[in-house]
Coordinates of C-alpha atoms in Angstrom, one line a residue:
X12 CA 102.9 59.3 84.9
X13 CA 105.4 56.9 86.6
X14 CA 105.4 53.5 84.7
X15 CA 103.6 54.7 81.7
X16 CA 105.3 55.6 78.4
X17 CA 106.4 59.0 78.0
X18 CA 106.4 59.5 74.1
X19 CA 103.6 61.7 72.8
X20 CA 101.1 60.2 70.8
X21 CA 102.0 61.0 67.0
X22 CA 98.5 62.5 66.5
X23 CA 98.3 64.4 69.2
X24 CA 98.1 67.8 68.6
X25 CA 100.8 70.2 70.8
X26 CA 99.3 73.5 72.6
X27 CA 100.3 76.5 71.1
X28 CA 101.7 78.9 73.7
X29 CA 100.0 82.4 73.2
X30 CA 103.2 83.9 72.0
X31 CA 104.0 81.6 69.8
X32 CA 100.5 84.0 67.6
X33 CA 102.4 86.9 65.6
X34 CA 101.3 90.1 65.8
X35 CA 98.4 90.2 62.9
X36 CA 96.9 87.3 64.4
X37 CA 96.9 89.0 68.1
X38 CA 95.3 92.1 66.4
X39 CA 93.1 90.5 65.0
X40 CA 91.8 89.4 68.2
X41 CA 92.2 92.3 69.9
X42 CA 89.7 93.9 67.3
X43 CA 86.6 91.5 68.8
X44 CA 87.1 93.1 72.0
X45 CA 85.3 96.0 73.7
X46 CA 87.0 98.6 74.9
X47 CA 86.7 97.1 78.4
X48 CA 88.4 94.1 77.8
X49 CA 90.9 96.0 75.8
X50 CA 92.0 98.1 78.2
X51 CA 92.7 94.6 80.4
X52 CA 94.3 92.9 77.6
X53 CA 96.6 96.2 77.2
X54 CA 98.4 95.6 80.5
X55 CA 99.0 91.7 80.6
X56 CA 102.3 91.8 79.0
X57 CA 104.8 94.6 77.2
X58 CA 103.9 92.9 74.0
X59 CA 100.5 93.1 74.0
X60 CA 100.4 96.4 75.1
X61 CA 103.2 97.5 72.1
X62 CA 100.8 95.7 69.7
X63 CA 97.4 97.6 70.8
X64 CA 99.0 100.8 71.2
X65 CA 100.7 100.5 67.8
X66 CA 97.6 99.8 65.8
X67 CA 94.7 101.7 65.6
X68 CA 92.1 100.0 67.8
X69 CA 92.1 102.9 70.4
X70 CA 91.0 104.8 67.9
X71 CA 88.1 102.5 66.7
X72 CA 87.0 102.0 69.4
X73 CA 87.3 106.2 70.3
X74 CA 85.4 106.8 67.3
X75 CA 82.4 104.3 68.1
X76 CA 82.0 106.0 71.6
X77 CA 81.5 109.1 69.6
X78 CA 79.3 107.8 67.0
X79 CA 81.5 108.4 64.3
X80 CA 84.5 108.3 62.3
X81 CA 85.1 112.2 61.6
X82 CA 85.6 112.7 64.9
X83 CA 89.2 114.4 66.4
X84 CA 91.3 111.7 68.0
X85 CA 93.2 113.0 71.0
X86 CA 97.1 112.2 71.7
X87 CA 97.5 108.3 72.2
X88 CA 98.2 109.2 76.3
X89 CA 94.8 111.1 76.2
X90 CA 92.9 108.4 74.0
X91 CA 94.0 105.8 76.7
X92 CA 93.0 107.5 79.7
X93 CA 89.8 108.0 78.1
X94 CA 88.8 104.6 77.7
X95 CA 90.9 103.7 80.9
X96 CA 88.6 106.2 82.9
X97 CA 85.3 104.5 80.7
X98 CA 86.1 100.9 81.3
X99 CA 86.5 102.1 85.4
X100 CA 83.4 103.8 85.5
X101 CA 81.7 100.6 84.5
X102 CA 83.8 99.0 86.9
X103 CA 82.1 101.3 89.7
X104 CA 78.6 101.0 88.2
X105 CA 78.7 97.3 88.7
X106 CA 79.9 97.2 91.9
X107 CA 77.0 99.5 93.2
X108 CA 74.2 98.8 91.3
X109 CA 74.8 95.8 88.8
X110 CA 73.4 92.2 89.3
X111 CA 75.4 90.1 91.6
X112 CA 76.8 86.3 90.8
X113 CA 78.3 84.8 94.7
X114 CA 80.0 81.8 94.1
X115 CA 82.0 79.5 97.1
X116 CA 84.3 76.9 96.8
X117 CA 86.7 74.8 99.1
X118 CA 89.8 76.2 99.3
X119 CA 92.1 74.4 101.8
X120 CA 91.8 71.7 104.3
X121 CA 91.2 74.5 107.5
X122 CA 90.5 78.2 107.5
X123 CA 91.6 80.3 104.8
X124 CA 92.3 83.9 105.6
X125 CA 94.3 86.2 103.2
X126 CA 94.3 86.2 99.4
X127 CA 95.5 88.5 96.4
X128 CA 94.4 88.5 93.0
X129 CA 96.1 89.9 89.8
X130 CA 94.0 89.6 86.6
X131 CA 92.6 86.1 86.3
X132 CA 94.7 84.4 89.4
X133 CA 93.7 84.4 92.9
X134 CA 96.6 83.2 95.3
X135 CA 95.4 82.2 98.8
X136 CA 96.8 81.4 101.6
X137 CA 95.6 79.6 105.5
X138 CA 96.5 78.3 108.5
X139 CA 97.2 74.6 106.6
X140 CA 100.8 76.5 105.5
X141 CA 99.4 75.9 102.0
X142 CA 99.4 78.5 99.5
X143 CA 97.1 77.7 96.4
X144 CA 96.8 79.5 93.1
X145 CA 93.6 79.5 91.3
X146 CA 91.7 80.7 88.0
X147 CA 89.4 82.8 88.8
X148 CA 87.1 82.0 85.8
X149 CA 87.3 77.6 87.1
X150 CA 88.2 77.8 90.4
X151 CA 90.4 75.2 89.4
X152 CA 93.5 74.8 91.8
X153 CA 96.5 75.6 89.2
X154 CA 99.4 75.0 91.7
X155 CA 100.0 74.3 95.5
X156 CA 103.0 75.8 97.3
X157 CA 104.0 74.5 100.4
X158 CA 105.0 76.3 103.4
X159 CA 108.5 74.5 104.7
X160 CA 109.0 75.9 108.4
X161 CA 107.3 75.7 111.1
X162 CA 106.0 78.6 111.9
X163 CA 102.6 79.7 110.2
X164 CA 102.5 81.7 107.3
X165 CA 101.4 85.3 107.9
X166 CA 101.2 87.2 104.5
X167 CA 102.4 86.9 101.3
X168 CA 102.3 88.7 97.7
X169 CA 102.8 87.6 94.1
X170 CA 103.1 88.5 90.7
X171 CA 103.6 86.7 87.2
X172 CA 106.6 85.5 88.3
X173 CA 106.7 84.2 92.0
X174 CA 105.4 84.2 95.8
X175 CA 106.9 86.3 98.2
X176 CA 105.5 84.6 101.6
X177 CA 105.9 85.5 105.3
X178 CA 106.1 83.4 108.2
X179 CA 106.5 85.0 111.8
X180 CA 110.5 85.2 110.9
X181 CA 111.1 84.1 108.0
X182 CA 110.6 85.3 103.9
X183 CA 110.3 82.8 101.2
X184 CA 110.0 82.8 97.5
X185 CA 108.2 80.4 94.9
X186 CA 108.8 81.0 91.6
X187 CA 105.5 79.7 89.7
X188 CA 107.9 76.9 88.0
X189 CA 108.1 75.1 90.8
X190 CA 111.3 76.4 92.4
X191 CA 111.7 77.5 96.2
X192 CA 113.9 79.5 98.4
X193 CA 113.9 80.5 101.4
X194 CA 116.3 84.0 103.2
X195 CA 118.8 82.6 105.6
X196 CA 118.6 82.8 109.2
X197 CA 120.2 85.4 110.7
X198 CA 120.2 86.5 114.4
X199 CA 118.4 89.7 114.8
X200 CA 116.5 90.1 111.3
X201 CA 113.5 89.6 112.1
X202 CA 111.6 89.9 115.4
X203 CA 107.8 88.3 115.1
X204 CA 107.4 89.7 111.6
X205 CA 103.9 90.6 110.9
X206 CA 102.7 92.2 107.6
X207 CA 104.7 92.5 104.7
X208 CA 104.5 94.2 100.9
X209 CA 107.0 94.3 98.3
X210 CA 107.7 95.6 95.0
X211 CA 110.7 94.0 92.9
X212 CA 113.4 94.1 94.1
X213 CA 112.5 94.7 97.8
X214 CA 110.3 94.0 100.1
X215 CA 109.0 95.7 103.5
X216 CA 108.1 93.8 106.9
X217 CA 106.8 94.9 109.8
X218 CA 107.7 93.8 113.0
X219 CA 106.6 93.2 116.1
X220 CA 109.1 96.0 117.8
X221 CA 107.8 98.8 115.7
X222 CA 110.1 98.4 112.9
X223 CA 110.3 97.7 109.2
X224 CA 113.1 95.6 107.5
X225 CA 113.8 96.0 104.0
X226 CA 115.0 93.1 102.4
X227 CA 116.7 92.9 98.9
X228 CA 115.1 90.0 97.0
X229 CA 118.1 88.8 95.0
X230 CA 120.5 89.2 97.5
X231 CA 118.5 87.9 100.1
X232 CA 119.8 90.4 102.8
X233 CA 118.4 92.9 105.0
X234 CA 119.3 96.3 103.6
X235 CA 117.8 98.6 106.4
X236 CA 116.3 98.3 109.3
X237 CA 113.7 101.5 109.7
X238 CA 112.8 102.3 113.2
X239 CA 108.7 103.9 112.8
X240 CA 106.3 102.7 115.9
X241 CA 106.4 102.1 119.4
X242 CA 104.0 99.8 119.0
X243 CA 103.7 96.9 116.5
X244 CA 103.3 97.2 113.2
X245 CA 100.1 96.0 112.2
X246 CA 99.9 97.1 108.4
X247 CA 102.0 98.2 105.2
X248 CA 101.8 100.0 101.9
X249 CA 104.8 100.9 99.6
X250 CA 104.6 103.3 96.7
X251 CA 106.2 103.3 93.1
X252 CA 108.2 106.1 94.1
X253 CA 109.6 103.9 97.3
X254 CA 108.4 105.6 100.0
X255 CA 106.7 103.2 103.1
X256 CA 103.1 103.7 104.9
X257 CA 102.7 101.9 107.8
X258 CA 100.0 101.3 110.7
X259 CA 100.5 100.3 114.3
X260 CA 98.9 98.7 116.6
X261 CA 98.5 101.8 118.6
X262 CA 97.0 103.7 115.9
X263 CA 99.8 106.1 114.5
X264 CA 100.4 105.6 110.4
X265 CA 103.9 107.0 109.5
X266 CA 105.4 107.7 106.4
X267 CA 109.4 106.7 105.4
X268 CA 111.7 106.4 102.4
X269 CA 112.8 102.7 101.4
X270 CA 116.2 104.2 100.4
X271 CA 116.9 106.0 103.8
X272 CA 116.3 105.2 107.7
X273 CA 113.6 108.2 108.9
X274 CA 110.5 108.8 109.2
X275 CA 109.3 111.4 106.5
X276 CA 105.9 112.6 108.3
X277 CA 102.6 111.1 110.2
X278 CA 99.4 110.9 109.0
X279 CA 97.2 111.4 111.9
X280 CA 93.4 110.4 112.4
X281 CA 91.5 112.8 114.7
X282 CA 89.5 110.5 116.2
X283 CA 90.4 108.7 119.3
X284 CA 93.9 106.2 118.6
X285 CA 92.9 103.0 117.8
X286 CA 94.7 100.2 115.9
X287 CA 94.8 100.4 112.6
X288 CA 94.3 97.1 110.9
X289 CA 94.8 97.6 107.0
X290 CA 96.1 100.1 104.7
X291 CA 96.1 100.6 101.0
X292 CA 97.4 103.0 98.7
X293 CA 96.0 104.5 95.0
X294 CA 99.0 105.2 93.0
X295 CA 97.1 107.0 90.9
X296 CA 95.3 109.4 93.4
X297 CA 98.3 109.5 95.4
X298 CA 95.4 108.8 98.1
X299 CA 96.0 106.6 101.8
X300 CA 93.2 104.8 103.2
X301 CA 93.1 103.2 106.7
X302 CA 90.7 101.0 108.3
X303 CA 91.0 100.8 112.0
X304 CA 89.5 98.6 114.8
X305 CA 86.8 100.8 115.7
X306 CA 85.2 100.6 112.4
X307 CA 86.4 104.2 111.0
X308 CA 88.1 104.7 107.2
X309 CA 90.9 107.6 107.0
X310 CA 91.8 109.0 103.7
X311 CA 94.8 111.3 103.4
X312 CA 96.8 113.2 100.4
X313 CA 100.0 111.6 100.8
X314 CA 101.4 114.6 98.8
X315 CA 100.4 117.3 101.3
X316 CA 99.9 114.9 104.5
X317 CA 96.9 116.4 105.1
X318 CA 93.5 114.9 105.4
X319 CA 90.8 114.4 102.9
X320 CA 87.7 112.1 104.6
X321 CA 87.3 110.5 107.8
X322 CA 83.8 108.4 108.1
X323 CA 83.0 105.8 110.5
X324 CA 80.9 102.9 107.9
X325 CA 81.4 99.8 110.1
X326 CA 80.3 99.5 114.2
X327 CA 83.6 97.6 114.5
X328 CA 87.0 96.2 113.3
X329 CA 87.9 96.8 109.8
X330 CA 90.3 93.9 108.7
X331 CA 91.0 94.9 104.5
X332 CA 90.4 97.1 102.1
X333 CA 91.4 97.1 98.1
X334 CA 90.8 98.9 94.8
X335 CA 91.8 98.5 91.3
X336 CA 95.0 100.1 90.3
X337 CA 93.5 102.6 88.0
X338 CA 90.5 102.8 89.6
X339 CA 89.9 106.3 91.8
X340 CA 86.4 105.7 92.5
X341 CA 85.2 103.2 94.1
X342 CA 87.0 101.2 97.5
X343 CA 85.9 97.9 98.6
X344 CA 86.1 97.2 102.5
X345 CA 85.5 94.5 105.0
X346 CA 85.7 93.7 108.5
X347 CA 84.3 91.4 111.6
X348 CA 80.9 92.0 110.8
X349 CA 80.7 90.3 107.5
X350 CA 79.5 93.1 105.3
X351 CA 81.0 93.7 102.3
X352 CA 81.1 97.6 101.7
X353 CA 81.9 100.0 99.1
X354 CA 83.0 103.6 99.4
X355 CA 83.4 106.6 97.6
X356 CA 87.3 107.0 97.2
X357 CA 86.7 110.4 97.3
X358 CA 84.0 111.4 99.7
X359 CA 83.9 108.4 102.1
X360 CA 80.5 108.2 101.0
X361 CA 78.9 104.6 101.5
X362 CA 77.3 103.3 97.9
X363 CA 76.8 99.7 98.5
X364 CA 76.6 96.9 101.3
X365 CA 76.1 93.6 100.4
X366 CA 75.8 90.4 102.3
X367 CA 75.5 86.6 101.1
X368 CA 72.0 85.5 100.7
X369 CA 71.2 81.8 99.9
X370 CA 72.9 79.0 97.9
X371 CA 71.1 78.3 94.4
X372 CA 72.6 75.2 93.1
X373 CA 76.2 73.4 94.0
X374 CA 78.2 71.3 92.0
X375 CA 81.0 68.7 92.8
X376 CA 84.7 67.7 91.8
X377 CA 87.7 66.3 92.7
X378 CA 89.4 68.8 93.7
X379 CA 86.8 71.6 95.0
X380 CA 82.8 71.7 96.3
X381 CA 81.4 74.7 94.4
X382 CA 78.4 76.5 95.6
X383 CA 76.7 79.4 93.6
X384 CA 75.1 81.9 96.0
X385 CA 73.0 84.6 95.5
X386 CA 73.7 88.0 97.1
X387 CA 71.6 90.7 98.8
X388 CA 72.2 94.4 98.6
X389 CA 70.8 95.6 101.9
X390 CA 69.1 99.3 102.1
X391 CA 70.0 102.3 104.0
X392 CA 67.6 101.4 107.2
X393 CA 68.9 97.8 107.1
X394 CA 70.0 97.4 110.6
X395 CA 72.8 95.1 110.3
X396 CA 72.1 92.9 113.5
X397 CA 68.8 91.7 112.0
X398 CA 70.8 89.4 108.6
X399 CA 71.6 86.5 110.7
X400 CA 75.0 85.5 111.5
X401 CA 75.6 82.6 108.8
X402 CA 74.5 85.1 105.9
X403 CA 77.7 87.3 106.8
X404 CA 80.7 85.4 108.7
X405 CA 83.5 87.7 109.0
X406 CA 86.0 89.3 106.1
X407 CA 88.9 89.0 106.7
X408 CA 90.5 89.7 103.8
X409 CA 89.1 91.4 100.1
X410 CA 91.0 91.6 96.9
X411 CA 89.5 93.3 94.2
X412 CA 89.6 92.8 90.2
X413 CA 87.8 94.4 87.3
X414 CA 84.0 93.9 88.2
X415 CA 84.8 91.0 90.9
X416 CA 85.9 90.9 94.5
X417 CA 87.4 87.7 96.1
X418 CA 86.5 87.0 99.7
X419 CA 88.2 85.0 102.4
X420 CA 86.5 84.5 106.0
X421 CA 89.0 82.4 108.1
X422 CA 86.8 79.8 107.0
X423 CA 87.9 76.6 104.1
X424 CA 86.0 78.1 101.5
X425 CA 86.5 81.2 99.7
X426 CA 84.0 83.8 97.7
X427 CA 84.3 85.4 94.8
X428 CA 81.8 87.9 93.8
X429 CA 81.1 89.0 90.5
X430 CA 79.1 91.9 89.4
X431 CA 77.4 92.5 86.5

C-alpha cells in the first residue's frame, strides 16, 4: 500500500506456490482423491497429469470399482477412458436428477451477458466494458480487465494464460499478469465484428458482411479473410483439427478450413431457415449442435455432413448452448424464455428443465451481494407460461463445468448452478 512500509514482517510466513510440492508430496494428495476429482486434477497442468499417469492411482482406483485387487488392468489409454467415461456419467446423473444448489451474486455495475468458465474460473463479461474473473467456489472477483475503446465489448475467450476480447472492430489481449494489448487498426479488417473463437495461435471473427477473419495472435495480423454467408455471421466454432463452423443470420451453417480460403460443405437444417444463434462443437463426438431463433436444436456428424437429430425443445430463440469437453452425453441449453434445459447429445431427447425457485438466505460483502436460491425441476406437463416471469428472466449465455453450469441473463448478477 502507498505510504506504508514494504518489508515483510520477519514472522510472516510466505505462500508456497503449488509447484514449489515435489512429486511424492503431489501423489500423495492425489491418493485422497476419488476418481472424479482425479480425472479433473489430471488435466490442470502437464505435470500433474505426468505425475498421475506415472503412478499407479488409476489403477487403485480401477481395482476399487471392481471390488478387488486381482482384477486385469487394461492399457493406461483404456484405464483412463474408463474412469473418464465414469466420472461423466455422474456428471450427467447430476445434472438430471441430482439435488440442485442456485446461487446469485453481483457481477458488474449493469447487465452482464456472456461468460466462459474453465475449471474453477468463470470470466464474465457486460455492457460496463468490464471483464471480471472469478472463483467459482468464492465468487470472489480475482481480477478486473478493462475494456480501453469505445466501442462495447462483444465476445471474448480465455484460458490459463490470457483474454482474447472482441469489440465491434477491434481484438484485444490480457494476459492474467496484468499486461494488455490491443491489434492495430487497419482499414478493412474488420467490418462490425460479431462473434469470435480462437484456439492458440489464431483466432476466428465473424463479421457483419458474411465473412470470417483469421487473425494470428502473436503477429497480430489478419492471415485470411474467408468469404462463407450472405448474411451476417451470427455464431462460430473452431475444431482441433482447424476447420471453422459458422452460423448466419439467415440460417445457413458452413463448414471451412482455417489454413485455406473455401468453404468445405454446409450443414443444412430441414426446417424452415431461421437464424441460428449459437453453435458448439464436441471434439470428442465430432458432433455440431445449433440453436436457432425459432427454438429448434440441429445435431450433425461433422465427419459425414449428414444429420443426426433435429428437435424443437424451446417455443422460441435459443441464445447458448455448452458441454463438457469429454462429456458426450449430456448438452445444456438456454434461450429467451429463461429455462434452463438439458438434452440428450445423442437423441435430442429433453432430460431436464429447470427454472429458479426462491431465494433461501443472502449474505453481504464488499465486493459482491450473494443470494442462495433454490431451484425447481419442472415436469413434463409443466406449461412453461404458468412459472412467472421473475422465476426465469432470460439466458443469455450458459457455460458448463463438471457438475455446475454458470448463468448470465443480461442482468448485474450472475447464477451458478450446482448439482449434486
Amino acid at each position: 500500500m502507498e505510504g506504508k512500509s514494504r518489508k515483510r514482517n520477519s514472522t510472516t510466513i510466505p505462500a508456497t506456490p503449488i509447484h514449489f510440492l515435489g512429486p511424492e508430496l503431489l501423489c500423495t494428495i492425489f491418493a485422497s482423491l476419488n476418481h472424479f476429482d482425479l480425472v479433473r486434477c489430471s488435466g490442470v497442468c502437464k505435470s500433474w497429469n505426468k505425475i498421475i499417469n506415472s503412478s499407479n492411482l488409476f489403477k487403485e482406483l480401477y481395482c476399487k470399482q471392481r471390488l478387488g485387487s486381482n482384477v486385469s488392468v487394461p492399457s493406461e489409454k483404456s484405464l483412463k477412458e474408463y474412469l473418464t467415461n465414469l466420472a461423466m456419467e455422474q456428471h450427467k446423473v447430476a445434472l438430471v436428477s441430482g439435488s440442485v444448489d442456485l446461487h446469485q451474486w453481483n457481477a458488474h455495475s449493469v447487465g452482464v451477458n456472456q461468460c466462459r468458465m474453465k475449471q474453477s474460473l468463470i470470466v464474465t463479461g457486460g455492457g460496463d466494458k468490464v471483464l471480471r474473473l472469478w472463483s467459482s467456489g468464492s465468487y470472489n472477483c480475482l481480477r478486473e480487465y478493462s475494456v480501453p475503446l469505445p466501442d462495447p465489448l462483444i465476445d471474448f475467450d480465455f484460458d490459463e494464460s490470457k483474454i482474447v476480447g472482441l469489440t465491434e472492430g477491434r481484438l484485444c489481449v490480457w494476459r492474467h499478469q496484468g499486461r494488455r494489448s490491443i491489434f492495430p487498426a487497419k482499414e478493412g479488417t474488420f467490418s462490425r465484428g460479431l462473434c469470435m473463437r480462437y484456439i492458440d495461435p489464431e483466432a476466428a471473427v465473424g463479421c457483419g458482411d458474411g465473412t470470417v477473419r483469421v487473425f494470428d495472435m502473436y503477429s497480430q495480423r489478419c492471415s485470411r479473410i474467408i468469404k462463407k454467408h450472405s448474411g451476417s455471421i451470427t455464431c462460430l466454432a473452431l475444431t482441433d483439427d482447424h476447420m471453422i463452423v459458422s452460423g448466419s443470420s439467415l440460417g445457413s451453417i458452413t463448414v471451412a478450413g482455417l489454413s485455406f480460403d473455401q468453404r468445405v460443405g454446409c450443414l443444412r437444417p430441414s426446417t424452415a431457415p431461421t437464424g441460428i444463434r449459437t453453435i458448439s462443437f464436441n471434439q470428442n463426438s465430432y458432433s455440431v449442435f445449433a440453436g436457432s431463433t425459432n427454438g429448434y436444436c440441429h445435431c450433425w456428424d461433422l465427419r459425414t455432413m449428414k444429420p443426426l437429430w433435429e428437435k424443437r425443445v424451446s417455443p422460441n430463440v435459443i441464445y447458448s448452448m455448452h458441454h463438457m469437453n469429454s462429456d458426450q452425453s449430456a448438452l445444456v441449453v438456454g434461450g429467451i424464455d429463461g429455462v434452463l434445459r438439458i438434452l440428450n447429445q445423442k437423441t435430442g431427447e429433453l432430460l431436464a428443465n429447470y427454472v429458479a425457485d426462491k431465494s433461501t438466505a443472502s449474505s453481504n460483502d464488499p465486493l459482491a451481494v450473494t443470494r442462495r436460491m433454490t431451484a425447481r425441476k419442472l415436469t413434463e406437463d409443466t406449461l412453461i407460461d404458468m412459472v412467472p416471469r421473475q422465476m426465469r428472466p432470460s439466458i443469455t449465455c450458459v457455460a458448463v463445468g463438471m457438475k455446475k453450469v454458470v448463468t448470465t441473463h443480461n442482468e448485474k448478477y450472475v447464477k451458478i448452478w450446482k448439482f449434486d
